[in-house]
Coordinates of C-alpha atoms (C1' of nucleotides) in Angstrom, one line a residue:
Chain A
M30 CA -20.7 -30.6 13.2
A31 CA -17.6 -28.7 14.2
E32 CA -19.4 -27.9 17.5
K33 CA -20.7 -31.4 18.1
P34 CA -18.0 -33.9 17.2
E35 CA -20.0 -36.7 18.8
L36 CA -22.3 -36.6 15.8
R37 CA -19.6 -37.3 13.3
P38 CA -20.2 -41.0 13.0
Y39 CA -23.7 -40.2 11.8
A40 CA -22.6 -37.8 9.2
R41 CA -23.7 -39.9 6.3
E42 CA -27.2 -40.3 7.6
I43 CA -27.5 -36.7 8.6
V44 CA -26.4 -35.5 5.1
A45 CA -29.1 -37.6 3.6
I46 CA -31.7 -36.0 5.9
V47 CA -30.4 -32.6 5.2
R48 CA -30.6 -33.1 1.5
E49 CA -34.1 -34.2 1.7
A50 CA -35.0 -31.2 3.9
V51 CA -33.3 -28.8 1.6
A52 CA -35.1 -30.3 -1.4
E53 CA -38.4 -30.0 0.4
V54 CA -37.9 -26.4 1.3
N55 CA -36.8 -25.5 -2.3
R56 CA -40.0 -27.0 -3.6
L57 CA -42.0 -24.4 -1.7
P58 CA -42.7 -21.1 -3.5
L59 CA -40.4 -18.3 -2.4
D60 CA -43.2 -16.4 -0.7
E61 CA -44.2 -19.4 1.3
Q62 CA -40.6 -19.9 2.4
K63 CA -40.4 -16.3 3.6
R64 CA -43.7 -16.6 5.4
L65 CA -42.6 -19.7 7.3
L66 CA -39.4 -18.0 8.2
R67 CA -41.2 -15.0 9.7
E68 CA -43.5 -17.2 11.6
K69 CA -41.3 -19.8 13.1
Y70 CA -37.7 -18.6 12.8
S71 CA -37.8 -14.8 13.0
W72 CA -34.5 -14.8 14.9
I73 CA -32.7 -16.0 11.7
L74 CA -34.0 -13.0 9.9
E75 CA -32.9 -10.7 12.6
K76 CA -29.4 -12.2 12.5
L77 CA -29.3 -11.8 8.8
S78 CA -30.4 -8.2 8.7
K79 CA -27.9 -7.1 11.3
P80 CA -25.3 -4.9 9.8
K81 CA -21.9 -6.4 10.1
E82 CA -19.6 -3.5 9.9
Q83 CA -16.3 -4.0 11.4
E84 CA -13.3 -1.7 11.4
K85 CA -10.4 -3.3 9.5
A86 CA -8.1 -4.5 12.2
L87 CA -4.6 -5.7 11.9
P88 CA -4.0 -9.4 12.6
P89 CA -2.6 -10.1 16.1
L90 CA 1.2 -10.2 16.4
P91 CA 2.6 -13.6 17.4
G92 CA 3.7 -13.8 21.0
A93 CA 2.7 -10.2 21.7
E94 CA 1.8 -9.1 25.1
E95 CA 0.3 -5.8 26.0
G96 CA 2.9 -3.3 27.2
K97 CA 5.8 -5.5 26.1
V98 CA 5.9 -5.0 22.4
V99 CA 8.9 -3.2 20.9
T100 CA 8.9 -2.5 17.2
R101 CA 11.3 -0.6 15.0
F102 CA 11.6 1.2 11.7
A103 CA 15.1 1.1 10.4
P104 CA 15.5 3.2 7.2
N105 CA 18.7 3.8 5.3
P106 CA 19.2 7.6 5.2
D107 CA 20.5 7.4 1.7
F108 CA 17.2 8.8 0.4
V109 CA 13.8 9.9 1.6
I110 CA 11.2 7.3 2.2
H111 CA 8.6 6.3 -0.3
L112 CA 5.2 4.5 -0.1
G113 CA 7.0 1.1 0.1
N114 CA 8.9 2.2 3.2
A115 CA 5.7 3.6 4.7
R116 CA 4.5 0.0 5.1
P117 CA 7.0 -1.1 7.7
A118 CA 6.9 2.3 9.3
I119 CA 3.1 2.5 9.7
L120 CA 2.7 -1.1 10.7
S121 CA 5.4 -0.8 13.3
Y122 CA 3.7 2.2 14.7
E123 CA 0.2 0.7 14.6
Y124 CA 1.3 -2.4 16.4
K125 CA 3.1 -0.4 19.0
V126 CA -0.1 1.5 19.6
M127 CA -2.2 -1.7 19.5
Y128 CA -0.1 -3.3 22.2
K129 CA 0.8 -0.1 24.1
G130 CA 4.5 -0.7 23.5
R131 CA 7.5 1.2 22.2
M132 CA 8.7 2.0 18.8
I133 CA 12.3 2.6 17.8
L134 CA 13.5 4.7 14.9
R135 CA 17.0 3.5 13.8
F136 CA 19.0 4.9 11.0
E137 CA 21.0 2.2 9.3
D138 CA 23.9 4.1 7.8
T139 CA 26.7 1.7 7.9
D140 CA 27.7 1.8 4.2
P141 CA 29.5 5.1 3.4
R142 CA 30.7 3.7 0.1
T143 CA 27.9 2.3 -2.0
K144 CA 24.9 3.7 -0.1
T145 CA 26.3 7.0 1.0
P146 CA 23.9 8.5 3.5
L147 CA 22.4 11.8 2.5
P148 CA 23.1 14.3 5.2
E149 CA 19.6 15.9 4.9
A150 CA 17.8 12.6 4.7
Y151 CA 17.9 12.0 8.5
E152 CA 15.8 15.1 9.1
L153 CA 13.6 14.6 6.0
I154 CA 12.7 11.0 6.9
K155 CA 11.7 12.2 10.4
E156 CA 9.6 14.9 8.9
D157 CA 7.9 12.4 6.6
L158 CA 7.2 10.0 9.5
E159 CA 5.8 12.8 11.6
W160 CA 3.6 13.9 8.7
L161 CA 2.4 10.3 8.4
G162 CA 1.4 10.3 12.0
V163 CA 4.1 7.9 13.0
R164 CA 5.5 8.6 16.5
W165 CA 8.5 6.8 17.9
D166 CA 9.9 6.6 21.4
E167 CA 13.6 6.2 20.8
E168 CA 15.9 7.1 18.1
Y169 CA 19.3 5.7 17.2
I170 CA 21.9 6.2 14.5
Q171 CA 24.1 3.2 13.8
S172 CA 27.2 5.2 12.7
L173 CA 27.2 6.7 16.2
R174 CA 27.2 3.2 17.8
M175 CA 30.3 1.7 16.2
P176 CA 32.1 0.9 19.5
I177 CA 29.2 -1.3 20.5
Y178 CA 29.5 -3.4 17.3
Y179 CA 33.3 -3.6 17.8
Q180 CA 32.8 -4.9 21.3
I181 CA 30.3 -7.6 20.3
I182 CA 32.5 -8.9 17.4
R183 CA 35.5 -9.0 19.7
E184 CA 33.5 -11.3 22.0
L185 CA 32.6 -13.5 19.1
L186 CA 36.2 -13.7 18.0
E187 CA 37.3 -14.6 21.5
K188 CA 34.8 -17.4 21.6
G189 CA 35.9 -18.6 18.2
H190 CA 32.5 -17.9 16.5
A191 CA 34.0 -15.5 14.0
Y192 CA 37.3 -15.1 12.1
V193 CA 39.2 -12.6 10.1
D194 CA 39.4 -13.5 6.4
D195 CA 42.3 -11.8 4.6
R196 CA 42.1 -13.8 1.4
P197 CA 40.5 -12.7 -1.8
G198 CA 36.8 -13.3 -2.2
E199 CA 37.3 -15.8 -5.1
E200 CA 39.2 -18.1 -2.9
F201 CA 36.6 -18.0 -0.2
R202 CA 33.9 -18.8 -2.7
K203 CA 36.0 -21.6 -4.1
Y204 CA 36.0 -23.3 -0.7
R205 CA 32.4 -22.4 0.0
N206 CA 31.1 -23.8 -3.2
S207 CA 33.0 -27.0 -3.1
G208 CA 31.7 -28.1 0.2
K209 CA 35.2 -27.6 1.8
L210 CA 34.5 -24.5 3.8
S211 CA 35.3 -26.3 7.0
E212 CA 38.9 -26.6 5.7
Y213 CA 39.2 -23.0 4.7
P214 CA 42.5 -21.9 6.3
P215 CA 41.4 -18.6 7.8
R216 CA 38.5 -20.4 9.4
L217 CA 41.0 -22.6 11.3
R218 CA 42.8 -19.7 13.0
T219 CA 42.9 -19.5 16.8
P220 CA 41.0 -16.8 18.6
E221 CA 44.3 -15.3 19.6
E222 CA 45.3 -15.0 16.0
N223 CA 42.0 -13.6 15.0
L224 CA 42.0 -11.0 17.7
E225 CA 45.4 -9.8 16.6
M226 CA 44.3 -9.6 13.0
W227 CA 41.2 -7.7 14.1
D228 CA 43.3 -5.2 15.9
R229 CA 45.3 -4.8 12.8
M230 CA 42.1 -4.2 10.8
L231 CA 41.1 -1.4 13.2
E232 CA 44.5 0.1 13.0
G233 CA 44.2 0.5 9.3
R234 CA 46.8 -2.1 8.2
F235 CA 44.4 -3.6 5.7
A236 CA 43.1 -1.6 2.7
E237 CA 39.6 -1.7 1.4
G238 CA 38.8 -5.3 0.3
E239 CA 41.8 -6.8 1.9
A240 CA 40.1 -8.3 5.0
V241 CA 36.7 -9.0 6.3
V242 CA 35.3 -10.6 9.5
R243 CA 33.1 -13.6 8.9
I244 CA 30.6 -15.2 11.3
K245 CA 31.0 -19.0 11.4
T246 CA 27.9 -20.8 10.3
D247 CA 27.0 -24.2 9.2
P248 CA 29.7 -24.6 6.5
N249 CA 27.3 -26.6 4.4
H250 CA 24.2 -24.6 4.9
P251 CA 21.8 -25.3 1.9
D252 CA 21.8 -21.6 1.1
P253 CA 25.4 -20.7 0.1
S254 CA 24.9 -17.0 1.0
V255 CA 24.4 -18.0 4.6
R256 CA 27.7 -19.8 4.8
D257 CA 30.2 -17.8 6.9
W258 CA 28.6 -14.4 6.0
V259 CA 30.5 -11.2 6.3
A260 CA 30.0 -9.1 9.5
F261 CA 32.6 -6.4 8.9
R262 CA 34.4 -5.0 6.0
I263 CA 36.8 -2.2 5.3
V264 CA 35.7 1.1 3.8
D265 CA 38.2 3.6 2.8
T266 CA 36.5 6.6 4.5
S267 CA 39.3 9.0 3.4
R268 CA 37.9 8.6 -0.1
H269 CA 34.2 7.9 1.0
P270 CA 33.7 9.9 4.1
H271 CA 30.6 9.3 6.2
P272 CA 28.5 12.4 6.4
L273 CA 28.2 12.0 10.2
V274 CA 31.5 10.6 11.4
G275 CA 33.7 11.4 8.4
D276 CA 36.8 9.1 8.3
R277 CA 36.8 8.2 12.0
Y278 CA 36.1 4.5 11.2
I279 CA 37.4 2.3 8.4
V280 CA 35.9 -1.0 9.7
W281 CA 32.2 -1.0 9.2
P282 CA 29.6 -3.6 10.2
T283 CA 27.3 -5.0 7.5
Y284 CA 23.6 -4.7 7.7
N285 CA 23.2 -8.2 9.1
F286 CA 25.5 -7.7 11.9
A287 CA 24.6 -4.2 13.0
A288 CA 20.8 -4.7 12.6
G289 CA 20.9 -8.1 14.3
V290 CA 22.9 -6.8 17.3
D291 CA 20.8 -3.7 17.6
D292 CA 17.5 -5.5 17.6
W293 CA 18.6 -7.4 20.6
L294 CA 20.3 -4.5 22.4
M295 CA 17.4 -2.2 21.9
G296 CA 14.9 -4.8 23.1
V297 CA 13.1 -5.2 19.9
T298 CA 10.5 -7.9 20.2
H299 CA 8.8 -7.8 16.8
I300 CA 10.4 -7.1 13.5
L301 CA 8.1 -6.1 10.6
R302 CA 9.9 -6.1 7.4
A303 CA 9.7 -6.9 3.7
K304 CA 10.4 -10.4 2.5
E305 CA 13.7 -9.6 0.9
H306 CA 15.1 -9.9 4.5
M307 CA 14.0 -13.4 4.8
Q308 CA 17.5 -14.9 4.5
N309 CA 18.8 -12.3 6.8
T310 CA 16.9 -13.9 9.7
T311 CA 18.8 -17.1 9.0
K312 CA 22.1 -15.4 9.1
Q313 CA 21.5 -13.3 12.1
K314 CA 20.3 -16.2 14.2
Y315 CA 23.8 -17.5 14.3
V316 CA 24.9 -14.4 16.2
Y317 CA 21.9 -14.8 18.5
E318 CA 22.8 -18.4 19.2
Y319 CA 26.4 -17.6 20.0
M320 CA 25.5 -14.7 22.3
G321 CA 22.7 -16.6 24.0
W322 CA 20.1 -14.1 22.8
K323 CA 16.5 -14.8 21.8
Y324 CA 15.6 -13.8 18.3
P325 CA 12.6 -11.4 18.0
Y326 CA 9.4 -12.5 16.2
V327 CA 9.5 -11.6 12.6
V328 CA 6.7 -10.8 10.2
H329 CA 7.7 -10.6 6.6
F330 CA 5.4 -9.0 4.1
G331 CA 5.4 -8.6 0.3
R332 CA 6.3 -5.6 -1.7
L333 CA 3.9 -2.8 -2.2
K334 CA 3.8 -1.4 -5.7
L335 CA 2.0 1.7 -6.8
E336 CA 1.2 1.1 -10.4
G337 CA 2.7 3.5 -12.8
F338 CA 5.1 4.9 -10.3
I339 CA 8.8 4.4 -9.9
M340 CA 9.6 3.1 -6.4
S341 CA 13.3 2.3 -6.9
K342 CA 15.5 4.6 -5.0
S343 CA 18.3 4.4 -7.5
V344 CA 16.0 5.3 -10.4
L345 CA 14.6 8.2 -8.5
K346 CA 18.1 9.4 -7.7
Q347 CA 18.9 9.1 -11.4
L348 CA 15.9 11.3 -12.4
L349 CA 17.0 13.7 -9.8
D350 CA 20.5 13.9 -11.0
Q351 CA 19.5 14.3 -14.6
G352 CA 17.3 17.2 -13.6
I353 CA 14.2 15.6 -14.9
S354 CA 12.4 15.9 -11.7
T355 CA 11.6 19.0 -9.6
G356 CA 13.1 17.5 -6.4
I357 CA 12.7 14.7 -3.9
D358 CA 9.1 15.8 -3.6
D359 CA 8.3 15.7 -7.3
P360 CA 4.6 14.9 -7.6
R361 CA 5.4 12.2 -10.1
F362 CA 7.3 10.3 -7.4
A363 CA 5.8 7.9 -5.0
T364 CA 8.0 9.3 -2.3
I365 CA 6.0 10.4 0.8
A366 CA 7.0 14.0 0.0
G367 CA 5.9 13.6 -3.6
L368 CA 2.5 12.1 -2.7
R369 CA 2.0 14.8 -0.1
R370 CA 2.8 17.5 -2.6
R371 CA 0.2 16.3 -5.0
G372 CA -2.5 16.3 -2.4
I373 CA -2.6 12.7 -1.0
T374 CA -3.3 12.8 2.7
A375 CA -1.4 10.9 5.4
E376 CA -4.7 9.4 6.4
A377 CA -5.2 7.9 3.0
I378 CA -1.8 6.4 3.0
R379 CA -2.4 5.0 6.5
K380 CA -5.7 3.4 5.5
L381 CA -4.1 1.9 2.4
I382 CA -1.3 0.3 4.4
L383 CA -3.7 -1.1 7.0
E384 CA -5.9 -2.5 4.2
V385 CA -2.9 -4.2 2.6
G386 CA -1.8 -5.4 6.0
T387 CA 0.9 -8.0 6.6
K388 CA 0.2 -10.4 3.8
Y389 CA 3.2 -12.2 2.4
T390 CA 2.3 -11.8 -1.3
D391 CA 3.2 -8.6 -3.2
A392 CA 0.5 -6.0 -3.5
S393 CA 0.0 -3.9 -6.5
I394 CA -2.1 -0.8 -5.8
S395 CA -3.4 1.4 -8.6
Y396 CA -3.3 5.1 -8.2
A397 CA -7.1 5.1 -8.7
N398 CA -7.3 3.1 -5.6
L399 CA -5.2 5.5 -3.5
A400 CA -7.2 8.3 -5.1
A401 CA -10.5 6.8 -4.1
T402 CA -9.4 6.5 -0.5
N403 CA -8.1 10.0 -0.5
R404 CA -11.2 11.4 -2.1
V405 CA -13.4 10.3 0.7
I406 CA -11.2 11.9 3.3
V407 CA -10.7 15.1 1.4
D408 CA -14.2 15.6 0.0
S409 CA -15.8 17.0 3.2
V410 CA -13.0 19.4 4.0
A411 CA -12.0 20.7 0.6
R412 CA -13.3 24.1 -0.5
R413 CA -14.9 24.2 -3.9
I414 CA -13.4 26.8 -6.2
M415 CA -14.1 27.6 -9.8
A416 CA -11.5 27.7 -12.5
A417 CA -11.5 27.8 -16.3
I418 CA -8.7 25.8 -17.8
P419 CA -8.0 26.6 -20.5
P420 CA -10.3 29.7 -20.4
A421 CA -12.7 30.9 -23.0
P422 CA -14.4 34.3 -22.7
V423 CA -18.2 34.7 -22.8
V424 CA -19.7 38.1 -23.2
I425 CA -23.0 38.4 -21.3
E426 CA -25.4 41.2 -22.2
E427 CA -28.7 42.5 -21.0
L428 CA -27.9 41.9 -17.3
P429 CA -30.9 43.4 -15.4
W430 CA -28.7 45.0 -12.7
E431 CA -26.0 47.5 -12.3
K432 CA -24.2 45.5 -9.7
R433 CA -25.1 42.3 -8.1
V434 CA -23.3 40.3 -5.4
F435 CA -23.4 36.5 -5.4
E436 CA -22.6 34.8 -2.2
I437 CA -21.4 31.3 -3.0
P438 CA -20.7 28.7 -0.4
Y439 CA -17.3 27.0 -0.4
H440 CA -18.9 23.6 0.1
P441 CA -22.3 22.2 -0.7
S442 CA -22.7 21.3 3.0
G443 CA -22.5 25.0 3.8
E444 CA -20.0 24.3 6.5
L445 CA -17.0 25.8 5.0
G446 CA -18.2 29.4 4.7
S447 CA -18.6 31.3 1.5
R448 CA -17.2 34.0 -0.7
K449 CA -18.8 36.9 -2.6
I450 CA -18.5 37.5 -6.3
T451 CA -19.6 40.8 -7.7
L452 CA -20.9 41.2 -11.3
E453 CA -21.6 44.5 -12.9
G454 CA -24.3 45.1 -15.5
P455 CA -25.6 45.5 -18.0
M456 CA -22.7 43.7 -19.7
T457 CA -19.9 41.6 -18.3
V458 CA -17.4 39.0 -19.4
V459 CA -16.8 35.7 -17.7
Y460 CA -14.4 32.9 -18.5
V461 CA -15.6 29.4 -18.8
S462 CA -13.7 26.2 -19.7
Q463 CA -13.0 25.9 -23.3
S464 CA -14.4 22.4 -23.2
D465 CA -17.7 23.9 -22.1
I466 CA -17.9 26.0 -25.3
K467 CA -19.3 23.0 -27.2
L468 CA -21.8 22.5 -24.5
M469 CA -22.9 26.1 -25.1
K470 CA -23.2 25.5 -28.8
R471 CA -25.6 22.6 -28.1
S472 CA -27.7 24.0 -25.4
S473 CA -29.4 27.3 -25.6
V474 CA -29.6 27.8 -21.9
I475 CA -26.7 27.4 -19.6
R476 CA -26.5 27.9 -15.8
L477 CA -23.5 29.6 -14.3
M478 CA -23.2 27.6 -11.2
E479 CA -24.6 29.3 -8.0
A480 CA -25.4 32.4 -10.0
F481 CA -27.8 32.8 -12.9
N482 CA -28.8 31.4 -16.3
I483 CA -27.7 32.7 -19.7
E484 CA -28.9 32.1 -23.2
V485 CA -26.4 31.8 -26.0
V486 CA -27.0 34.4 -28.7
D487 CA -24.0 33.9 -31.0
A488 CA -21.6 31.1 -30.9
K489 CA -20.3 31.2 -34.4
N490 CA -17.0 32.9 -33.6
D491 CA -14.5 32.2 -31.0
K492 CA -16.1 34.7 -28.8
I493 CA -19.4 33.5 -27.4
I494 CA -22.1 36.1 -27.0
A495 CA -24.9 35.4 -24.5
R496 CA -27.6 37.3 -22.7
F497 CA -29.1 37.1 -19.3
H498 CA -31.9 34.5 -19.3
S499 CA -33.2 34.1 -15.7
L500 CA -32.0 33.9 -12.2
G501 CA -33.4 30.8 -10.6
L502 CA -32.2 27.3 -10.5
E503 CA -35.8 26.1 -11.2
E504 CA -35.6 27.7 -14.7
A505 CA -32.3 26.1 -15.3
R506 CA -33.9 22.7 -14.5
R507 CA -36.8 23.4 -16.7
Y508 CA -34.6 24.1 -19.6
R509 CA -32.3 21.2 -18.6
A510 CA -29.5 23.7 -18.6
P511 CA -26.1 22.3 -18.0
I512 CA -24.5 23.8 -14.9
I513 CA -20.9 25.0 -15.4
Q514 CA -18.3 26.8 -13.4
W515 CA -17.2 30.3 -14.3
V516 CA -14.7 33.0 -13.4
P517 CA -15.5 36.7 -13.7
A518 CA -13.0 38.3 -16.1
D519 CA -12.3 41.4 -14.1
A520 CA -11.4 39.4 -11.0
A521 CA -9.5 36.5 -12.4
L522 CA -6.3 35.1 -11.2
H523 CA -3.8 33.1 -13.3
I524 CA -3.6 29.5 -12.4
E525 CA -1.1 26.9 -13.4
L526 CA -2.3 23.4 -12.9
L527 CA 0.4 20.7 -13.0
V528 CA -1.0 17.3 -13.9
P529 CA 1.4 14.4 -13.2
E530 CA 0.9 11.7 -15.7
G531 CA 3.4 8.9 -15.6
L532 CA 6.7 10.5 -16.1
D533 CA 5.2 13.6 -17.6
L534 CA 4.2 16.7 -15.7
I535 CA 1.6 18.4 -17.9
Q536 CA 1.3 22.1 -17.5
R537 CA -2.2 23.6 -17.9
R538 CA -2.9 27.3 -17.8
G539 CA -6.1 29.0 -17.0
V540 CA -7.9 31.4 -14.7
V541 CA -9.3 30.9 -11.3
E542 CA -11.5 33.1 -9.2
Q543 CA -10.1 35.7 -6.9
A544 CA -10.9 33.5 -3.8
A545 CA -7.8 31.4 -4.7
A546 CA -5.6 34.3 -3.6
E547 CA -6.5 33.5 0.0
L548 CA -5.3 29.9 -0.2
K549 CA -2.0 28.8 1.4
Q550 CA 0.5 26.4 0.1
G551 CA -0.6 22.9 1.2
D552 CA -4.3 23.6 1.0
I553 CA -6.3 20.9 -0.7
V554 CA -9.3 22.2 -2.6
Q555 CA -11.6 21.0 -5.3
L556 CA -11.6 22.8 -8.6
V557 CA -15.2 22.4 -9.5
R558 CA -15.7 19.8 -12.3
I559 CA -11.9 19.4 -12.6
G560 CA -10.9 17.6 -9.5
F561 CA -9.1 17.8 -6.2
V562 CA -5.8 19.8 -6.3
R563 CA -3.2 20.9 -3.8
V564 CA -2.0 24.4 -3.7
D565 CA 1.7 24.3 -4.5
A566 CA 2.5 28.0 -4.5
V567 CA 0.7 31.4 -4.4
E568 CA 2.9 33.9 -6.3
I569 CA 2.7 37.3 -4.9
E570 CA 3.4 40.5 -6.9
N571 CA 3.2 44.0 -5.4
G572 CA 1.5 42.6 -2.3
S573 CA -1.2 40.8 -4.1
A574 CA -1.5 37.3 -5.6
R575 CA -0.9 37.1 -9.3
K576 CA -0.7 33.4 -10.0
V577 CA -1.6 30.3 -8.2
V578 CA 0.2 27.0 -8.9
M579 CA -1.8 23.9 -8.1
I580 CA -1.0 20.2 -8.5
F581 CA -3.7 17.9 -9.6
A582 CA -4.4 15.1 -7.2
H583 CA -7.4 13.2 -8.7
E584 CA -11.0 13.7 -9.8
Chain B
rG5 C1' 20.8 -23.0 -11.9
rC6 C1' 20.5 -23.4 -6.4
rC7 C1' 17.9 -22.1 -1.7
rG8 C1' 13.3 -20.1 0.3
rC9 C1' 8.1 -18.5 -0.1
rG10 C1' 3.5 -17.6 -2.3
rG11 C1' -1.1 -18.1 -5.7
rU12 C1' -9.2 -15.9 -3.3
rA13 C1' -13.2 -11.1 -8.5
rG14 C1' -9.9 -5.7 -12.6
rU15 C1' -7.3 -4.3 -7.9
rA16 C1' -6.7 -5.0 -2.6
rU17 C1' -8.1 -7.8 1.4
rA18 C1' -11.0 -11.6 5.0
rG19 C1' -11.4 -16.9 5.5
rC20 C1' -6.6 -21.4 5.4
rC21 C1' -3.2 -22.9 11.2
rC22 C1' -8.0 -25.8 14.0
rG23 C1' -12.2 -29.1 7.0
rG24 C1' -18.7 -28.3 7.8
rC25 C1' -21.6 -21.7 10.1
rC26 C1' -18.5 -20.1 2.6
rA27 C1' -23.9 -21.7 -3.0
rA28 C1' -17.0 -17.3 -0.1
rG29 C1' -17.4 -11.5 3.4
rU30 C1' -15.5 -6.3 2.8
rA31 C1' -13.4 -2.1 0.1
rU32 C1' -12.4 -0.1 -4.5
rG33 C1' -13.4 -0.4 -9.7
rC34 C1' -17.3 -1.3 -13.3
rG35 C1' -23.0 -1.1 -14.8
rG36 C1' -27.8 0.9 -13.3
rG37 C1' -31.0 3.9 -10.2
rC38 C1' -32.0 7.9 -6.4
rC39 C1' -30.3 12.4 -4.5
rU40 C1' -27.4 16.8 -5.3
rC41 C1' -26.7 24.2 -8.3
rU42 C1' -19.9 19.8 -10.0
rC43 C1' -18.2 15.0 -14.3
rG44 C1' -17.2 15.1 -6.8
rA45 C1' -19.6 13.1 -2.4
rG46 C1' -23.7 10.3 -0.3
rC47 C1' -27.6 6.3 -0.6
rC48 C1' -29.7 1.9 -3.1
rC49 C1' -29.4 -2.3 -6.6
rG50 C1' -26.4 -5.2 -9.7
rU51 C1' -21.6 -7.3 -11.6
rG52 C1' -17.5 -10.3 -10.5
rA53 C1' -12.9 -14.8 -7.5
rC54 C1' -11.0 -19.9 -4.4
rC55 C1' -4.3 -21.2 -10.5
rC56 C1' -4.9 -26.4 -12.7
rG57 C1' -5.1 -31.8 -12.0
rG58 C1' -5.3 -35.8 -8.7
rG59 C1' -5.9 -37.7 -3.6
rU60 C1' -7.9 -38.1 1.7
rU61 C1' -13.1 -37.3 3.7
rC62 C1' -19.9 -38.0 4.5
rA63 C1' -17.8 -32.9 3.5
rA64 C1' -11.9 -29.3 0.8
rA65 C1' -10.7 -22.2 -0.5
rU66 C1' -9.0 -24.8 4.0
rC67 C1' -5.4 -31.1 4.6
rC68 C1' -1.8 -34.2 1.1
rC69 C1' 0.7 -35.0 -3.8
rG70 C1' 2.0 -33.3 -8.7
rG71 C1' 2.0 -29.5 -12.3
rC72 C1' 1.8 -24.4 -13.9
rC73 C1' 2.5 -19.4 -12.7
rG74 C1' 4.6 -15.5 -9.7
rC75 C1' 7.9 -13.5 -6.0
rG76 C1' 12.3 -13.1 -2.9
rG77 C1' 17.4 -14.4 -1.9
rC78 C1' 22.0 -16.3 -3.8
rA79 C1' 27.1 -8.9 -2.1
rC80 C1' 32.9 -6.9 1.5
rC81 C1' 24.0 -3.3 -0.1
rA82 C1' 20.4 -2.2 3.2

RNA sequence: GCCGCGGUAGUAUAGCCCGGCCAAGUAUGCGGGCCUCUCGAGCCCGUGACCCGGGUUCAAAUCCCGGCCGCGGCACCA
């Protein structure tokens, strides 16, 4: 009916007919229905059976034209970026690619006092972005653009759209909240007076807190915070030096001013940002109006929360300062560096961000969800390695060989090569997981994965005694033998597995097969029957590996 | 409190603008089966949602009103 509006007047009659038809069809037996469908309307079946897979695509950007889209990611370099920041970063990048446009990276470091930039954060953020696969075309740092902001505000002061306010904040608020803002004395100053005061601000005649520059807005705007908002304030940089420009400037633009001005000057067409910036759009639009600029399209989205993780920068900093964490890349953190360190891939993060998209409501993702996405990516490329954590020795007797070499593939697909494990006879010792001991007590026959079957002889004491049973997998199946991973005792490496759990970092010790010595930091492997882990460090002693430190990612 | 914005399965998301192809799709989770020398992966089957109440309409997840719940903002932070 959407397609044939001319039928609408007959809707009532048609509905009656349709009801009757449906009832009639429903009275037929299911088989009869199917038969009729096949005979007369096979095209419907075809349509139904067609697989409808479609790559999850981002919704189109309003007003976007190919080749003309400019997005930006504008982090504050007071800390590294976390999963929440990855959202605007990745979306800005994806849209830039989608529309073959440009992306700008802009460091917003205009508050040396309360959000003092971290000197190393500029580089660390770029490294994180690069790791995420985000590529930008231009790069700016706001603290290096101060003359530009000064120039624009001068113009606004000249035109009477801004004024210097040298009164205490309480007094301003008194006027603002009583609906008398239009009578606020500083607001009534002439442009000449304002320019003179502005120069005095620049000269350092006002101390911190003694003067600000306000943008004139609707003095009775329903949102009080919008009314004559602050564009510049004074920061005593002799006490709070800026890591990049030291004490060169004492008059600093606020976020709303600097970001608003830059978006225009840099040609940004589309701003993708979280909803806490909603009111900022309203504020910034005044500057745009006064300057005759066109405000970019804005897409606001909700917060992205990773359940069980701390996303707040200030809390993360606190944990860092208290020495509770191991660094900015602590695997318990949802910082990009932290997620990377515990074995989450950039591809998984990207997929997650695209899945969440640009929806306005908050999204709360569980780690299980992120892990599931990661698992699929990592599964086909992660080597399988055996470890016993914590280890329990098993003595195996009656081995029918003096020496036997087992070649074990690194991946069930056989595509990741293999390693060799040598076992001597007639007696040897292997480590198995302590948790598998109870398995051995229950089942008489056990298969050592990819090797041979053993039969438990004595399991009364801590030390399990077993003997060779058979070689083939078929026998193992016949005896319904559990298949477990194992590590030869004479070629075992120490392993320390760090398992992040909430705010705890649980340390588990065990042994891992010799093959782990060849791993490099950053490798993601699967410890068989334990889960996917990332190699954090391979500790070398006298030229050979002694211990491997791994961080648990997920099952 | 005041401004603004939202509510689709356990979670996330599609559909909402432009009412009917929606007895609501997809992913993940969960349950079951197959396969596999891992408790992983893969394949198959199943499970499960339109916040509530009114209204408009032949027809409402979609439009309107009210309620409830949630979120954001209310800085000389970004």
